[in-house]
Coordinates of C-alpha atoms and ligand atoms in Angstrom, one line a residue:
X1 CA -141.4 -44.9 -29.0
X2 CA -138.5 -44.3 -31.1
X3 CA -135.8 -46.7 -31.8
X4 CA -133.7 -45.0 -29.6
X5 CA -135.6 -45.8 -27.1
X6 CA -136.4 -48.7 -28.2
X7 CA -132.7 -49.5 -28.2
X8 CA -132.5 -47.8 -24.4
X9 CA -135.1 -50.4 -23.3
X10 CA -134.0 -53.6 -24.4
X11 CA -130.2 -52.7 -23.3
X12 CA -131.5 -51.7 -19.6
X13 CA -134.9 -53.6 -19.3
X14 CA -135.2 -53.3 -15.7
X15 CA -136.0 -50.3 -14.3
X16 CA -133.6 -47.3 -13.4
X17 CA -134.8 -43.7 -11.6
X18 CA -133.9 -41.2 -14.3
X19 CA -131.0 -38.2 -14.6
X20 CA -133.4 -35.5 -13.6
X21 CA -134.1 -37.8 -10.7
X22 CA -130.3 -37.9 -9.5
X23 CA -130.2 -34.7 -10.0
X24 CA -132.5 -33.6 -6.9
X25 CA -131.0 -36.5 -4.8
X26 CA -127.4 -34.8 -5.6
X27 CA -128.5 -30.9 -6.3
X28 CA -125.4 -28.7 -6.3
X29 CA -124.1 -28.0 -2.8
X30 CA -124.6 -24.9 -0.8
X31 CA -120.8 -23.6 -1.1
X32 CA -119.7 -19.9 -1.1
X33 CA -118.6 -18.1 -4.0
X34 CA -114.9 -19.7 -5.4
X35 CA -115.2 -22.5 -2.9
X36 CA -113.4 -25.7 -4.2
X37 CA -114.3 -29.0 -4.0
X38 CA -112.0 -31.1 -4.7
X39 CA -111.4 -35.4 -4.3
X40 CA -108.8 -37.7 -3.9
X41 CA -110.5 -40.8 -6.5
X42 CA -107.9 -43.9 -5.9
X43 CA -108.1 -47.9 -6.5
X44 CA -108.6 -49.5 -3.7
X45 CA -104.7 -51.4 -4.3
X46 CA -103.2 -50.7 -0.4
X47 CA -100.3 -48.7 -2.0
X48 CA -100.4 -45.3 -0.6
X49 CA -97.3 -43.9 -3.6
X50 CA -96.4 -40.7 -2.3
X51 CA -97.2 -38.9 -5.5
X52 CA -100.8 -40.5 -4.1
X53 CA -100.3 -39.1 -0.8
X54 CA -99.2 -35.5 -2.4
X55 CA -101.6 -35.2 -4.8
X56 CA -104.5 -36.2 -2.0
X57 CA -102.3 -33.3 -0.1
X58 CA -102.7 -30.8 -2.9
X59 CA -106.1 -31.4 -3.5
X60 CA -106.9 -31.0 0.3
X61 CA -105.3 -27.8 1.0
X62 CA -107.3 -26.6 -2.5
X63 CA -110.3 -27.4 -0.9
X64 CA -109.3 -25.8 2.5
X65 CA -107.9 -22.6 1.7
X66 CA -111.2 -21.5 0.0
X67 CA -113.2 -23.2 2.2
X68 CA -114.6 -26.0 0.0
X69 CA -114.9 -29.7 0.7
X70 CA -112.4 -32.4 0.3
X71 CA -113.6 -36.2 0.0
X72 CA -112.5 -39.8 -0.9
X73 CA -113.8 -41.9 -3.2
X74 CA -112.8 -45.2 -4.2
X75 CA -112.2 -46.8 -8.1
X76 CA -112.4 -49.9 -7.6
X77 CA -114.0 -50.7 -10.9
X78 CA -110.9 -52.5 -11.7
X79 CA -111.4 -55.6 -10.0
X80 CA -107.7 -57.2 -11.0
X81 CA -106.0 -54.6 -9.2
X82 CA -108.1 -54.8 -6.0
X83 CA -106.2 -56.0 -2.7
X84 CA -108.0 -57.4 0.1
X85 CA -108.1 -54.2 2.6
X86 CA -106.6 -52.0 0.1
X87 CA -109.2 -49.0 1.6
X88 CA -108.4 -49.4 4.9
X89 CA -104.3 -49.1 3.6
X90 CA -105.6 -45.4 2.0
X91 CA -107.6 -44.5 4.8
X92 CA -104.8 -44.9 6.9
X93 CA -102.4 -44.2 5.0
X94 CA -103.7 -40.5 4.3
X95 CA -104.4 -40.7 7.9
X96 CA -101.2 -40.9 9.4
X97 CA -100.5 -37.7 6.9
X98 CA -103.1 -36.1 8.7
X99 CA -105.1 -35.7 5.6
X100 CA -108.9 -36.7 6.8
X101 CA -111.2 -36.5 4.0
X102 CA -114.3 -34.1 4.9
X103 CA -116.6 -36.7 3.0
X104 CA -116.5 -39.7 1.5
X105 CA -115.0 -43.3 2.0
X106 CA -114.1 -43.5 5.5
X107 CA -112.8 -46.7 6.2
X108 CA -113.9 -50.6 4.4
X109 CA -117.0 -50.6 5.3
X110 CA -118.1 -47.0 6.3
X111 CA -118.9 -43.5 4.4
X112 CA -120.5 -40.1 5.2
X113 CA -121.4 -37.2 3.6
X114 CA -124.9 -36.8 1.1
X115 CA -122.9 -37.6 -2.2
X116 CA -122.6 -41.1 -1.9
X117 CA -122.6 -43.6 -2.3
X118 CA -118.4 -42.9 -2.7
X119 CA -117.8 -46.4 -3.9
X120 CA -118.0 -46.6 -7.7
X121 CA -119.0 -50.4 -7.3
X122 CA -122.3 -49.4 -5.3
X123 CA -123.1 -47.0 -8.2
X124 CA -123.7 -49.2 -10.7
X125 CA -127.5 -47.9 -11.2
X126 CA -126.5 -44.5 -11.7
X127 CA -124.0 -45.5 -14.6
X128 CA -126.4 -47.5 -16.4
X129 CA -129.4 -44.5 -15.8
X130 CA -126.6 -42.4 -17.5
X131 CA -126.2 -44.3 -19.8
X132 CA -129.3 -45.5 -21.2
X133 CA -129.9 -41.6 -21.0
X134 CA -126.5 -41.5 -23.7
X135 CA -129.2 -44.6 -25.3
X136 CA -131.9 -42.4 -25.6
X137 CA -130.5 -39.4 -27.3
X138 CA -129.0 -41.5 -29.8
X139 CA -125.2 -41.3 -28.8
X140 CA -124.7 -45.0 -27.3
X141 CA -125.0 -48.1 -29.2
X142 CA -124.0 -51.8 -28.0
X143 CA -121.1 -52.9 -29.9
X144 CA -120.7 -56.4 -30.5
X145 CA -117.0 -56.4 -31.8
X146 CA -115.0 -59.2 -30.5
X147 CA -111.6 -59.2 -29.8
X148 CA -110.4 -60.6 -32.8
X149 CA -112.2 -58.2 -35.0
X150 CA -110.0 -55.2 -33.1
X151 CA -107.4 -56.8 -33.7
X152 CA -108.0 -57.2 -37.1
X153 CA -108.8 -53.5 -37.8
X154 CA -105.9 -52.5 -35.8
X155 CA -103.6 -54.6 -38.2
X156 CA -105.4 -52.4 -40.9
X157 CA -104.9 -49.0 -39.5
X158 CA -101.4 -49.4 -38.7
X159 CA -100.2 -51.3 -41.9
X160 CA -102.7 -47.9 -43.0
X161 CA -100.9 -45.6 -40.9
X162 CA -103.8 -44.6 -39.5
X163 CA -104.8 -43.4 -35.9
X164 CA -105.4 -46.7 -34.0
X165 CA -108.7 -47.0 -32.6
X166 CA -112.4 -47.7 -32.9
X167 CA -114.1 -44.4 -34.8
X168 CA -115.8 -43.2 -38.1
X169 CA -115.8 -46.4 -40.4
X170 CA -114.1 -48.2 -37.7
X171 CA -117.2 -48.3 -35.8
X172 CA -119.0 -51.3 -37.4
X173 CA -122.0 -51.1 -34.9
X174 CA -122.8 -47.4 -34.5
X175 CA -125.6 -47.1 -36.4
X176 CA -126.4 -50.8 -35.8
X177 CA -130.4 -51.5 -35.5
X178 CA -132.7 -51.8 -32.9
X179 CA -133.5 -55.1 -34.8
X180 CA -130.4 -56.5 -35.9
X181 CA -129.0 -55.4 -31.6
X182 CA -132.1 -58.0 -30.3
X183 CA -131.4 -60.7 -32.9
X184 CA -127.8 -60.6 -31.3
X185 CA -128.8 -60.0 -28.3
X186 CA -131.0 -62.9 -28.0
X187 CA -128.6 -65.3 -29.3
X188 CA -126.4 -64.6 -26.0
X189 CA -123.8 -62.3 -28.1
X190 CA -121.6 -60.2 -25.9
X191 CA -121.2 -56.6 -26.0
X192 CA -120.0 -53.1 -24.5
X193 CA -121.7 -49.9 -24.7
X194 CA -119.7 -47.5 -27.1
X195 CA -119.7 -43.4 -27.1
X196 CA -121.1 -42.3 -30.4
X197 CA -118.6 -40.2 -30.5
X198 CA -119.7 -36.6 -32.4
X199 CA -116.0 -35.3 -32.3
X200 CA -114.6 -34.9 -35.8
X201 CA -111.3 -35.4 -36.7
X202 CA -111.0 -31.2 -37.7
X203 CA -111.8 -29.9 -34.5
X204 CA -110.2 -28.5 -31.4
X205 CA -110.8 -28.3 -27.6
X206 CA -108.8 -25.8 -25.7
X207 CA -109.3 -25.5 -21.6
X208 CA -107.1 -24.7 -19.0
X209 CA -105.6 -26.4 -16.8
X210 CA -104.8 -24.6 -12.7
X211 CA -100.9 -25.9 -13.2
X212 CA -100.0 -26.2 -16.8
X213 CA -102.7 -23.5 -18.2
X214 CA -103.9 -23.2 -22.1
X215 CA -104.4 -26.1 -23.2
X216 CA -105.4 -27.2 -26.8
X217 CA -105.8 -31.0 -28.0
X218 CA -107.5 -32.6 -30.5
X219 CA -111.4 -33.1 -29.9
X220 CA -112.3 -36.7 -29.4
X221 CA -113.6 -39.0 -32.5
X222 CA -112.8 -42.3 -30.9
X223 CA -116.5 -44.5 -30.0
X224 CA -114.8 -45.0 -26.1
X225 CA -116.5 -47.7 -24.2
X226 CA -119.3 -46.2 -21.6
X227 CA -119.9 -49.4 -20.2
X228 CA -117.6 -53.0 -20.2
X229 CA -119.2 -56.5 -21.0
X230 CA -120.0 -57.1 -17.7
X231 CA -122.0 -54.2 -17.0
X232 CA -118.9 -51.9 -14.8
X233 CA -118.6 -48.9 -16.3
X234 CA -115.0 -47.7 -17.9
X235 CA -113.1 -44.7 -15.7
X236 CA -113.6 -42.2 -18.2
X237 CA -117.5 -42.4 -17.7
X238 CA -117.4 -43.4 -14.3
X239 CA -115.4 -39.6 -13.9
X240 CA -118.0 -37.8 -15.5
X241 CA -121.1 -39.3 -14.2
X242 CA -119.4 -39.2 -10.1
X243 CA -117.5 -35.8 -10.8
X244 CA -120.7 -34.2 -11.7
X245 CA -123.1 -36.1 -9.7
X246 CA -120.7 -35.0 -6.2
X247 CA -120.6 -31.8 -7.9
X248 CA -116.6 -31.6 -7.8
X249 CA -115.4 -28.5 -9.1
X250 CA -111.9 -29.7 -9.3
X251 CA -110.5 -32.5 -11.1
X252 CA -106.9 -32.6 -9.7
X253 CA -104.9 -35.7 -10.3
X254 CA -101.8 -36.9 -11.8
X255 CA -100.9 -36.3 -15.2
X256 CA -100.7 -39.3 -16.7
X257 CA -104.1 -38.3 -17.3
X258 CA -103.8 -35.4 -19.3
X259 CA -104.3 -37.4 -22.8
X260 CA -107.5 -38.5 -21.9
X261 CA -108.8 -35.3 -21.3
X262 CA -110.3 -34.6 -24.6
X263 CA -112.6 -37.9 -24.1
X264 CA -113.9 -36.8 -20.4
X265 CA -114.6 -33.1 -22.0
X266 CA -117.1 -34.8 -24.5
X267 CA -118.6 -37.1 -22.2
X268 CA -119.6 -33.6 -20.2
X269 CA -120.5 -32.3 -23.0
X270 CA -123.2 -35.6 -24.4
X271 CA -124.3 -36.0 -20.5
X272 CA -124.9 -32.2 -20.6
X273 CA -123.1 -31.6 -17.8
X274 CA -120.8 -27.9 -16.5
X275 CA -117.4 -29.5 -17.1
X276 CA -114.6 -29.1 -13.5
X277 CA -111.1 -27.4 -14.0
X278 CA -108.9 -29.5 -14.4
X279 CA -105.3 -29.3 -12.4
X280 CA -102.8 -31.8 -13.6
X281 CA -100.0 -32.5 -11.3
X282 CA -96.9 -33.8 -13.2
X283 CA -95.2 -36.7 -11.0
X284 CA -92.7 -36.9 -8.5
X285 CA -89.2 -37.5 -10.2
X286 CA -86.0 -38.5 -8.5
X287 CA -82.5 -37.6 -9.1
X288 CA -80.8 -40.3 -10.5
X289 CA -76.8 -40.6 -12.0
X290 CA -77.4 -37.4 -13.1
X291 CA -80.5 -36.9 -14.9
X292 CA -83.8 -37.7 -13.4
X293 CA -86.5 -40.3 -13.4
X294 CA -90.3 -41.0 -11.9
X295 CA -90.4 -42.0 -8.7
X296 CA -90.7 -45.8 -9.4
X297 CA -92.2 -47.9 -7.0
X298 CA -90.3 -51.3 -8.1
X299 CA -87.2 -49.3 -7.0
X300 CA -87.4 -46.6 -4.3
X301 CA -88.6 -47.3 -1.1
X302 CA -89.3 -43.7 -0.7
X303 CA -92.2 -44.1 -2.8
X304 CA -94.4 -45.9 -0.8
X305 CA -96.4 -43.8 1.8
X306 CA -95.6 -47.0 4.3
X307 CA -91.6 -46.0 4.4
X308 CA -92.2 -42.3 6.2
X309 CA -94.1 -43.7 9.0
X310 CA -91.6 -46.8 9.0
X311 CA -88.7 -44.8 10.1
X312 CA -89.5 -42.0 11.4
X313 CA -90.6 -38.9 9.9
X314 CA -92.5 -36.8 11.7
X315 CA -96.0 -36.5 9.9
X316 CA -95.7 -32.3 10.5
X317 CA -92.3 -33.1 8.8
X318 CA -93.4 -34.6 5.9
X319 CA -96.6 -32.0 5.1
X320 CA -93.9 -29.6 5.3
X321 CA -92.2 -30.7 2.9
X322 CA -94.7 -32.0 0.4
X323 CA -95.8 -27.8 0.9
X324 CA -92.0 -26.6 -0.2
X325 CA -91.7 -28.8 -3.5
X326 CA -96.3 -28.2 -3.8
X327 CA -95.5 -24.3 -3.9
X328 CA -92.9 -22.5 -4.8
X329 CA -93.0 -19.4 -2.4
X330 CA -93.6 -21.7 1.1
X331 CA -90.2 -22.3 2.1
X332 CA -90.5 -17.8 2.1
X333 CA -93.4 -18.0 3.9
X334 CA -91.9 -20.7 6.6
X335 CA -89.4 -18.3 7.3
X336 CA -91.0 -15.5 7.5
X337 CA -93.5 -17.1 9.9
X338 CA -91.6 -20.3 11.5
X339 CA -94.7 -20.5 14.6
X340 CA -97.7 -20.2 12.4
X341 CA -99.3 -23.4 11.8
X342 CA -99.1 -24.3 7.9
X343 CA -102.5 -24.3 7.4
X344 CA -102.6 -20.4 7.7
X345 CA -99.9 -20.3 4.2
X346 CA -102.5 -19.6 1.3
X347 CA -102.3 -22.2 -0.5
X348 CA -102.6 -22.4 -4.5
X349 CA -103.0 -24.7 -7.2
X350 CA -101.3 -21.4 -9.5
X351 CA -98.5 -21.5 -7.6
X352 CA -97.5 -25.7 -8.5
X353 CA -94.2 -26.4 -11.1
X354 CA -95.7 -27.8 -13.9
X355 CA -92.2 -29.6 -14.3
X356 CA -92.5 -32.9 -11.8
X357 CA -91.4 -31.8 -8.6
X358 CA -87.8 -33.5 -8.0
X359 CA -87.8 -35.5 -4.4
X360 CA -84.6 -35.3 -2.6
X361 CA -84.4 -37.1 1.0
X362 CA -81.3 -34.9 1.9
X363 CA -84.1 -32.1 2.0
X364 CA -86.6 -33.7 3.3
X365 CA -84.0 -34.6 6.5
X366 CA -83.3 -31.4 6.5
X367 CA -86.3 -30.2 7.4
X368 CA -87.0 -32.9 9.1
X369 CA -84.4 -32.2 11.6
X370 CA -85.4 -28.7 11.8
X371 CA -89.3 -29.7 12.9
X372 CA -88.3 -32.0 15.3
X373 CA -86.2 -29.0 16.9
X374 CA -89.6 -27.2 17.0
X375 CA -91.1 -29.3 19.2
X376 CA -91.9 -29.4 23.0
X377 CA -90.9 -32.4 24.8
X378 CA -94.5 -33.9 25.5
X379 CA -94.8 -33.6 21.5
X380 CA -92.0 -35.5 20.7
X381 CA -92.1 -38.0 23.7
X382 CA -95.8 -38.8 21.9
X383 CA -94.3 -39.4 18.5
X384 CA -91.5 -41.5 19.8
X385 CA -94.0 -43.7 22.0
X386 CA -96.1 -44.2 18.8
X387 CA -93.7 -44.8 16.0
X388 CA -92.3 -47.1 18.5
X389 CA -95.3 -49.0 19.8
X390 CA -95.6 -50.2 16.0
X391 CA -91.4 -50.3 15.0
X392 CA -89.9 -51.2 17.7
X393 CA -91.5 -52.4 20.2
X394 CA -88.9 -53.4 23.2
X395 CA -87.6 -49.7 22.1
X396 CA -91.1 -48.9 23.3
X397 CA -91.8 -51.1 26.3
X398 CA -88.8 -49.5 27.9
X399 CA -89.2 -46.1 27.4
X400 CA -93.4 -46.7 28.2
X401 CA -92.5 -47.6 31.5
X402 CA -91.9 -44.2 33.0
X403 CA -92.8 -41.5 30.4
X404 CA -91.8 -38.4 32.6
X405 CA -88.7 -40.1 32.8
X406 CA -88.5 -40.3 29.2
X407 CA -89.7 -36.9 28.9
X408 CA -87.1 -35.5 30.6
X409 CA -85.0 -37.5 28.2
X410 CA -86.1 -35.9 24.6
X411 CA -86.3 -32.3 26.5
X412 CA -82.6 -32.1 27.0
X413 CA -81.3 -28.9 25.2
X414 CA -84.9 -28.4 23.8
X415 CA -84.6 -24.7 25.1
X416 CA -86.6 -21.7 23.0
X417 CA -83.5 -20.2 22.5
X418 CA -81.2 -22.6 20.3
X419 CA -82.6 -25.7 20.1
X420 CA -80.6 -28.7 19.3
X421 CA -81.1 -30.3 16.0
X422 CA -80.4 -34.0 16.4
X423 CA -82.8 -36.3 15.9
X424 CA -83.9 -36.2 12.1
X425 CA -86.6 -39.0 12.9
X426 CA -88.0 -41.7 15.1
X427 CA -85.9 -44.5 14.0
X428 CA -83.1 -42.3 15.3
X429 CA -84.8 -42.1 19.0
X430 CA -83.2 -45.8 20.5
X431 CA -79.5 -44.9 19.2
X432 CA -80.5 -41.3 21.1
X433 CA -81.9 -42.4 24.3
X434 CA -79.7 -46.1 24.7
X435 CA -77.7 -44.9 27.3
X436 CA -80.6 -43.5 29.5
X437 CA -82.1 -46.7 30.1
X438 CA -79.9 -49.5 31.9
X439 CA -82.1 -51.7 30.2
X440 CA -80.9 -51.2 26.8
X441 CA -77.3 -49.7 27.6
X442 CA -74.7 -52.3 27.1
X443 CA -72.5 -50.2 29.7
X444 CA -69.5 -50.0 27.0
X445 CA -67.5 -47.0 27.0
X446 CA -65.3 -45.4 24.3
X447 CA -62.8 -44.1 26.2
X448 CA -59.8 -45.5 24.4
X449 CA -56.8 -42.4 23.4
X450 CA -58.2 -39.7 25.4
X451 CA -55.8 -40.2 28.2
X452 CA -53.5 -42.7 29.7
X453 CA -56.0 -44.6 31.9
X454 CA -54.0 -43.3 35.4
X455 CA -55.2 -39.8 34.3
X456 CA -58.9 -40.8 33.5
X457 CA -58.9 -42.9 37.2
X458 CA -57.6 -39.9 38.6
X459 CA -60.0 -37.3 37.1
X460 CA -63.0 -39.8 37.7
X461 CA -62.0 -40.1 41.8
X462 CA -61.4 -36.2 41.7
X463 CA -64.8 -35.3 40.4
X464 CA -66.4 -38.0 42.4
X465 CA -65.4 -35.3 44.9
X466 CA -66.5 -32.2 43.2
X467 CA -69.7 -33.1 42.1
X468 CA -72.7 -32.1 43.8
X469 CA -77.0 -32.7 43.6
X470 CA -77.5 -29.0 43.7
X471 CA -75.1 -26.9 41.5
X472 CA -76.6 -25.2 38.6
X473 CA -75.3 -25.2 34.6
X474 CA -73.5 -21.9 35.2
X475 CA -71.4 -23.5 38.2
X476 CA -70.9 -26.8 36.6
X477 CA -68.3 -26.1 33.9
X478 CA -66.0 -23.6 35.9
X479 CA -66.0 -25.9 38.4
X480 CA -64.7 -28.9 36.2
X481 CA -62.1 -26.2 34.8
X482 CA -60.9 -25.6 38.4
X483 CA -60.3 -29.1 38.7
X484 CA -58.7 -29.7 35.5
X485 CA -56.0 -27.4 36.1
X486 CA -55.2 -28.3 39.4
X487 CA -55.2 -31.8 37.9
X488 CA -52.4 -29.9 35.8
X489 CA -54.8 -29.7 32.2
X490 CA -54.9 -26.4 30.2
X491 CA -58.0 -24.1 30.8
X492 CA -58.4 -24.1 27.2
X493 CA -57.5 -25.9 23.7
X494 CA -56.1 -22.4 23.1
X495 CA -53.8 -22.5 25.3
X496 CA -52.6 -26.0 25.5
X497 CA -51.7 -25.6 21.8
X498 CA -49.5 -22.7 22.5
X499 CA -47.6 -25.0 25.3
X500 CA -48.7 -28.8 25.0
X501 CA -45.2 -29.0 26.7
X502 CA -46.7 -27.9 29.9
X503 CA -49.8 -29.6 30.5
X504 CA -51.1 -33.4 30.1
X505 CA -54.1 -32.1 28.6
X506 CA -56.6 -29.7 28.8
X507 CA -60.1 -29.3 29.8
X508 CA -61.8 -30.7 27.1
X509 CA -60.5 -34.4 27.2
X510 CA -61.3 -34.0 31.5
X511 CA -64.8 -33.4 29.9
X512 CA -64.7 -35.9 27.4
X513 CA -63.7 -37.9 30.4
X514 CA -66.6 -37.0 32.2
X515 CA -69.1 -37.3 29.6
X516 CA -67.8 -41.0 28.2
X517 CA -68.2 -42.2 31.8
X518 CA -71.5 -40.9 32.0
X519 CA -73.2 -41.7 28.7
X520 CA -70.4 -43.9 27.2
X521 CA -69.9 -41.6 23.9
X522 CA -67.4 -39.3 22.9
X523 CA -70.4 -37.0 21.6
X524 CA -73.6 -36.4 23.3
X525 CA -75.7 -33.5 24.2
X526 CA -75.3 -30.9 27.0
X527 CA -73.8 -33.5 29.2
X528 CA -75.0 -31.1 32.7
X529 CA -78.2 -32.0 31.4
X530 CA -77.8 -35.2 31.0
X531 CA -76.6 -35.7 34.4
X532 CA -79.0 -34.0 35.5
X533 CA -81.7 -36.5 33.8
X534 CA -79.5 -39.4 35.3
X535 CA -79.7 -38.2 38.4
X536 CA -76.9 -37.9 41.0
X537 CA -76.6 -41.8 42.3
X538 CA -76.8 -43.1 38.8
X539 CA -74.4 -40.6 38.1
X540 CA -72.1 -41.4 40.8
X541 CA -72.8 -45.0 39.8
X542 CA -71.8 -44.6 36.5
X543 CA -68.6 -43.0 38.0
X544 CA -67.3 -45.9 39.9
X545 CA -68.2 -48.7 37.1
X546 CA -65.9 -46.8 34.9
X547 CA -63.4 -46.6 37.7
X548 CA -63.1 -50.2 38.3
X549 CA -63.0 -50.3 34.4
X550 CA -60.4 -48.3 33.7
X551 CA -58.4 -50.5 36.8
X552 CA -58.8 -53.1 35.9
Ligands
LIG1 N1 -108.6 -43.8 -10.2 C1 -107.8 -43.1 -10.4 C2 -106.6 -43.3 -10.8 O1 -106.4 -44.4 -9.6 C3 -108.2 -42.0 -10.3 C4 -108.0 -40.7 -11.2 C5 -108.4 -39.1 -11.1 O2 -108.1 -38.3 -9.7 O3 -109.6 -38.9 -11.4 O4 -105.3 -42.9 -11.1

């Protein structure tokens, strides 16, 4: 037995599988050439940031567009940051935007796929096996430095203007003997396991980032921690082991990790793994006071993914929006392919912007308005029901009573050729639909200042006479125009403007009176369609009620 082997037995006395065995348990994936295996690897903090959703979305699209695999791994090695049901928050957050992983964690207690466990806390033995293999190779050692010693070094390095950290001459235990280690361990001293970094200050590493392009950085020289004193791996080490064994081809993640790439590549190297391709996504930015800053969890409600579900941006619209900020050629593609499902767009990592995408709620609203206008009445109804069930229960209980009726309410002006663009998000639905439901509508009417009261009473009284159950959309307006002329109103606003003294008003004023009588509002979608939905009896009741109101 070599001293390194003795050291390995000392540090890992319990039975462990060998790396070779793990290689067999997790063989290379059988996928077509060029298929991307990507993942989303959040900590279970329950909070899904829009940047996280964006990263997950990009990783999923990259995998999908190459017939690859996208999986969800939960990185729960930092117990301090964890919250109860944190996994549920993430899984549901992703799911509410249609991002389902092909494998990995699917709920608080379940996983699917052959490359698991996909939760880091269940992988302790795997990390230990690989850590042990590094000790055997003389590439890892126990470090007994105390917090105080580490701060002393830091102070010394600062004073001498040296790079901070545990490396080279400062790495006090990098050549510790088996005997010394044994003595310290036997006397109960705590230690961490460190990498004995083979890096040198003179060397540079080069890699091609899928988004940022060619990158050169100094090689890692730090003896970074592999396992903490409680035996839990650091992110760096777990990343290399997991992404290797899960056969990840592409690590797509936030660019806060770019500075750690030298450490990661060194781990892949010393462990004898092929390194994945890296693609680092710049953070989502927000414009403020003429400048740009990162979207902040603390300051911006729209940083949380839950915000979009709460206000009811349809998931399809958010996905459309994410695609426009992800790939600069998406908008153009969408214009030429208005009806094609976005999954058919060929997504490419290399078209991602190197600088941070600017998150723009106005643009999202615009996209959302267009998107909603393309939905069918059934789709809108389903989405409004789903949104209101959680976010507007009273409204939900009213609109869910008669779903056919609700479909016709949301079906107004939803035609193929020129659909009305009105709703931006579902939290506008209660206001939009209010007057269609007697339980919701307060029956107030905005008649003020349209015409003198007696004239409005006259219009409504005459309108009752001409409104028929069976008229078509084409017949309806000419009848109103005819009635307007008979009552002394100009047949068009233009005509009125030329000689206002000749008329009581114009046909637009007459329509306004009818509109307010029926809907309470000055503005509404197509009045004919509204009346068709409400039905003859209800329209008549509302006209009568208005006459009464105006007569008071
Ligand atoms: N757990 C890391 C994070 O949440 C994952 C980074 C990665 O994707 O590798 O930032």
